[in-house]
Coordinates of C-alpha atoms in Angstrom, one line a residue:
X1364 CA -0.1 -45.5 -12.0
X1365 CA -3.2 -43.4 -12.1
X1366 CA -2.4 -42.1 -8.6
X1367 CA 1.2 -41.2 -9.7
X1368 CA -0.1 -39.5 -12.8
X1369 CA -2.4 -37.2 -10.7
X1370 CA 0.6 -36.1 -8.7
X1371 CA 2.6 -35.5 -11.9
X1372 CA -0.2 -33.2 -13.1
X1373 CA -0.2 -31.3 -9.8
X1374 CA 3.5 -30.9 -9.8
X1375 CA 3.3 -29.6 -13.4
X1376 CA 0.7 -27.0 -12.4
X1377 CA 2.8 -25.9 -9.4
X1378 CA 5.9 -25.6 -11.5
X1379 CA 4.0 -23.5 -14.0
X1380 CA 2.7 -21.2 -11.3
X1381 CA 6.2 -20.8 -9.8
X1382 CA 7.7 -19.9 -13.1
X1383 CA 4.9 -17.3 -13.9
X1384 CA 6.0 -13.6 -13.5
X1385 CA 4.8 -11.9 -10.3
X1386 CA 2.1 -9.3 -10.7
X1387 CA 3.4 -5.8 -11.2
X1388 CA 1.0 -4.3 -8.7
X1389 CA -0.7 -0.9 -8.8
X1390 CA 1.4 2.3 -9.3
X1391 CA -0.8 5.0 -7.7
X1392 CA -0.6 8.4 -9.3
X1393 CA -3.0 11.3 -9.1
X1394 CA -4.1 12.0 -12.7
X1395 CA -6.4 14.9 -13.1
X1396 CA -7.5 17.5 -15.6
X1397 CA -9.1 20.9 -15.2
X1398 CA -12.9 20.5 -14.8
X1399 CA -12.9 17.1 -13.3
X1400 CA -15.7 17.0 -10.7
X1401 CA -16.4 14.5 -7.9
X1402 CA -19.3 14.4 -5.5
X1403 CA -19.1 12.8 -2.0
X1404 CA -21.5 12.0 0.8
X1405 CA -19.9 12.8 4.1
X1406 CA -21.0 12.0 7.6
X1407 CA -19.3 12.5 11.0
X1408 CA -20.3 11.0 14.4
X1409 CA -18.8 13.2 17.1
X1410 CA -18.6 12.7 20.9
X1411 CA -18.8 16.2 22.3
X1412 CA -18.6 16.2 26.1
X1413 CA -20.7 13.1 26.3
X1414 CA -23.2 14.3 23.7
X1415 CA -23.5 12.4 20.4
X1416 CA -23.7 14.8 17.4
X1417 CA -24.2 13.5 13.9
X1418 CA -23.1 15.8 11.0
X1419 CA -23.8 15.1 7.4
X1420 CA -23.2 17.0 4.1
X1421 CA -22.6 16.8 0.4
X1422 CA -19.1 17.7 -0.7
X1423 CA -18.4 18.6 -4.3
X1424 CA -14.8 18.8 -5.4
X1425 CA -13.7 20.4 -8.7
X1426 CA -10.2 20.5 -10.2
X1427 CA -9.7 24.1 -11.2
X1428 CA -6.1 24.0 -12.3
X1429 CA -3.4 21.5 -13.1
X1430 CA 0.0 23.2 -13.3
X1431 CA 3.0 22.2 -15.5
X1432 CA 4.9 21.0 -12.4
X1433 CA 2.1 18.7 -11.4
X1434 CA 0.5 20.8 -8.7
X1435 CA -3.3 20.3 -8.6
X1436 CA -5.8 22.9 -7.3
X1437 CA -9.1 21.6 -6.1
X1438 CA -12.1 23.7 -5.0
X1439 CA -14.3 22.0 -2.4
X1440 CA -17.9 23.1 -1.7
X1441 CA -19.9 21.8 1.2
X1442 CA -23.7 21.9 1.0
X1443 CA -26.9 20.3 2.2
X1444 CA -25.5 20.4 5.7
X1445 CA -27.5 18.7 8.5
X1446 CA -26.7 18.4 12.2
X1447 CA -28.5 15.9 14.5
X1448 CA -28.6 16.2 18.3
X1449 CA -30.2 13.0 19.7
X1450 CA -33.5 12.8 17.8
X1451 CA -33.5 16.4 16.6
X1452 CA -32.2 17.1 13.1
X1453 CA -31.6 20.6 11.8
X1454 CA -30.6 22.0 8.4
X1455 CA -27.6 24.3 8.8
X1456 CA -27.8 26.7 5.9
X1457 CA -25.1 28.9 7.4
X1458 CA -22.6 26.1 7.5
X1459 CA -22.0 25.9 3.7
X1460 CA -18.3 26.4 3.0
X1461 CA -16.0 26.7 0.1
X1462 CA -12.3 25.9 0.4
X1463 CA -9.4 25.4 -2.0
X1464 CA -6.4 23.0 -1.6
X1465 CA -3.3 23.1 -3.7
X1466 CA -1.5 19.7 -3.7
X1467 CA 1.8 18.5 -5.1
X1468 CA 1.9 15.8 -7.7
X1469 CA 2.4 13.2 -5.0
X1470 CA -0.6 14.4 -2.9
X1471 CA 1.3 16.5 -0.3
X1472 CA -0.6 19.6 0.8
X1473 CA 1.2 22.7 -0.5
X1474 CA -1.3 25.5 0.2
X1475 CA -4.8 26.1 1.6
X1476 CA -7.0 29.0 0.4
X1477 CA -10.2 30.4 1.8
X1478 CA -11.5 31.4 5.2
X1479 CA -10.1 28.5 7.2
X1480 CA -6.4 28.5 6.5
X1481 CA -4.9 28.6 10.0
X1482 CA -2.6 26.0 11.6
X1483 CA -5.5 23.8 12.6
X1484 CA -6.6 23.6 9.0
X1485 CA -3.2 22.4 7.8
X1486 CA -3.1 19.8 10.6
X1487 CA -6.5 18.5 9.5
X1488 CA -5.4 18.5 5.9
X1489 CA -2.4 16.3 6.7
X1490 CA -4.5 14.0 8.9
X1491 CA -7.0 13.4 6.2
X1492 CA -4.5 13.4 3.3
X1493 CA -2.5 10.8 1.5
X1494 CA 1.0 11.0 -0.1
X1495 CA 1.5 8.6 -3.0
X1496 CA 4.5 6.2 -2.6
X1497 CA 7.0 5.9 -5.4
X1498 CA 6.7 2.1 -5.8
X1499 CA 4.0 -0.1 -7.2
X1500 CA 1.7 -1.7 -4.6
X1501 CA 0.4 -5.2 -4.1
X1502 CA -1.7 -6.7 -1.3
X1503 CA 0.3 -7.0 1.9
X1504 CA 2.7 -4.2 1.0
X1505 CA 3.6 -1.9 4.0
X1506 CA 5.2 1.4 4.2
X1507 CA 5.5 4.6 6.3
X1508 CA 5.5 8.3 5.7
X1509 CA 7.1 11.1 7.8
X1510 CA 5.5 14.5 8.0
X1511 CA 7.8 17.4 8.9
X1512 CA 6.7 20.3 11.1
X1513 CA 6.2 23.6 9.2
X1514 CA 6.5 26.9 11.1
X1515 CA 4.9 28.8 8.3
X1516 CA 1.7 26.8 8.1
X1517 CA 1.6 25.4 11.7
X1518 CA 1.6 21.8 10.5
X1519 CA 2.8 19.4 13.2
X1520 CA 5.4 16.6 12.8
X1521 CA 3.7 13.3 12.3
X1522 CA 4.2 9.7 11.1
X1523 CA 1.8 7.6 9.0
X1524 CA 1.8 3.8 8.6
X1525 CA 0.1 2.1 5.6
X1526 CA -0.8 -1.4 4.5
X1527 CA -2.5 -2.6 1.3
X1528 CA -5.3 -5.0 2.3
X1529 CA -7.3 -5.6 -0.8
X1530 CA -8.2 -4.7 -4.4
X1531 CA -11.9 -4.0 -4.4
X1532 CA -14.7 -2.5 -6.6
X1533 CA -16.5 0.3 -4.8
X1534 CA -19.7 1.2 -6.7
X1535 CA -18.4 1.4 -10.2
X1536 CA -14.8 2.2 -9.4
X1537 CA -11.9 -0.2 -9.2
X1538 CA -10.0 0.7 -6.1
X1539 CA -7.1 -0.2 -3.8
X1540 CA -8.0 -0.5 -0.1
X1541 CA -5.3 0.7 2.3
X1542 CA -5.3 0.5 6.0
X1543 CA -3.7 3.5 7.6
X1544 CA -2.8 5.2 10.9
X1545 CA -1.5 8.8 11.4
X1546 CA -0.1 10.2 14.6
X1547 CA 1.3 13.6 15.4
X1548 CA 4.6 13.2 17.1
X1549 CA 4.8 16.6 18.8
X1550 CA 2.5 19.0 20.8
X1551 CA 0.7 18.8 24.1
X1552 CA -2.4 17.1 22.6
X1553 CA -1.3 15.2 19.5
X1554 CA -4.0 14.3 17.0
X1555 CA -4.4 11.0 15.3
X1556 CA -6.5 9.1 12.8
X1557 CA -6.8 5.4 11.9
X1558 CA -9.0 3.6 9.4
X1559 CA -9.2 2.5 5.7
X1560 CA -9.1 4.5 2.5
X1561 CA -10.1 3.3 -1.0
X1562 CA -8.3 5.0 -3.9
X1563 CA -9.2 4.8 -7.6
X1564 CA -6.6 2.6 -9.3
X1565 CA -7.0 4.5 -12.6
X1566 CA -6.4 8.1 -11.4
X1567 CA -5.6 8.0 -7.7
X1568 CA -8.7 10.0 -6.7
X1569 CA -10.5 9.3 -3.4
X1570 CA -13.3 6.8 -3.6
X1571 CA -14.0 6.2 0.1
X1572 CA -12.5 6.8 3.5
X1573 CA -13.6 5.6 6.9
X1574 CA -11.6 6.9 9.8
X1575 CA -11.6 7.3 13.6
X1576 CA -10.2 10.6 14.7
X1577 CA -8.7 11.6 18.0
X1578 CA -8.0 15.1 19.3
X1579 CA -8.8 16.6 15.8
X1580 CA -8.7 20.4 15.9
X1581 CA -11.8 22.0 14.5
X1582 CA -12.4 25.7 13.8
X1583 CA -15.0 27.1 16.2
X1584 CA -15.0 24.1 18.6
X1585 CA -14.0 24.8 22.2
X1586 CA -11.7 21.8 22.2
X1587 CA -10.4 19.1 19.9
X1588 CA -12.9 16.4 18.9
X1589 CA -13.0 12.6 18.8
X1590 CA -15.3 10.8 16.4
X1591 CA -15.7 8.9 13.2
X1592 CA -15.7 10.4 9.7
X1593 CA -16.9 8.7 6.5
X1594 CA -16.7 10.0 3.0
X1595 CA -17.9 8.1 -0.1
X1596 CA -18.0 9.1 -3.7
X1597 CA -21.4 9.1 -5.3
X1598 CA -20.6 10.7 -8.7

């Protein structure tokens, strides 16, 4: 009788769990207001013709405008730039840069402003960007995103694949961890990225990204680069 009563208790618990409503998941949305400021530590490990180059910088992003249609304008300043060749590390004062990105409410890149606004810049922006899906997300959810070619900006057609792998706290921020891959589907030397991104569940802002890049176009470089890029929010 005691054995049977234990099974009865287990069955009751399972029945209760089965009848409980499923979790609604996380509905990602970029919520921003003018003046919001985020600081990131960025590092890049690049293989340049067999030579390992380590690049590091501090990136400060400030929301300068939130339009009535949801478009968000973000000014990004890159400072404290250092480049390391082997054991030699050098400060690169001339490499400080300021750029501005205008994104739609869903995260899609609308316009780039500044010195580096050519087709390669739009290709990089799409490679490192994220378009928010319409539905709520739970662990295990998978989806894809098509990117169309744009003759005006030079952006290349591509496809991205995503999968939610965890809900985690990164430093002080609750985040959703998403595995991703992005591949251009046109061109002689298509670029690609793959890795993980952590987004703030409260406002959709970037908390962290770790990605391997292949054939990424970079202004001033004689050829596309392969490497690993990491960005993590510190403030």
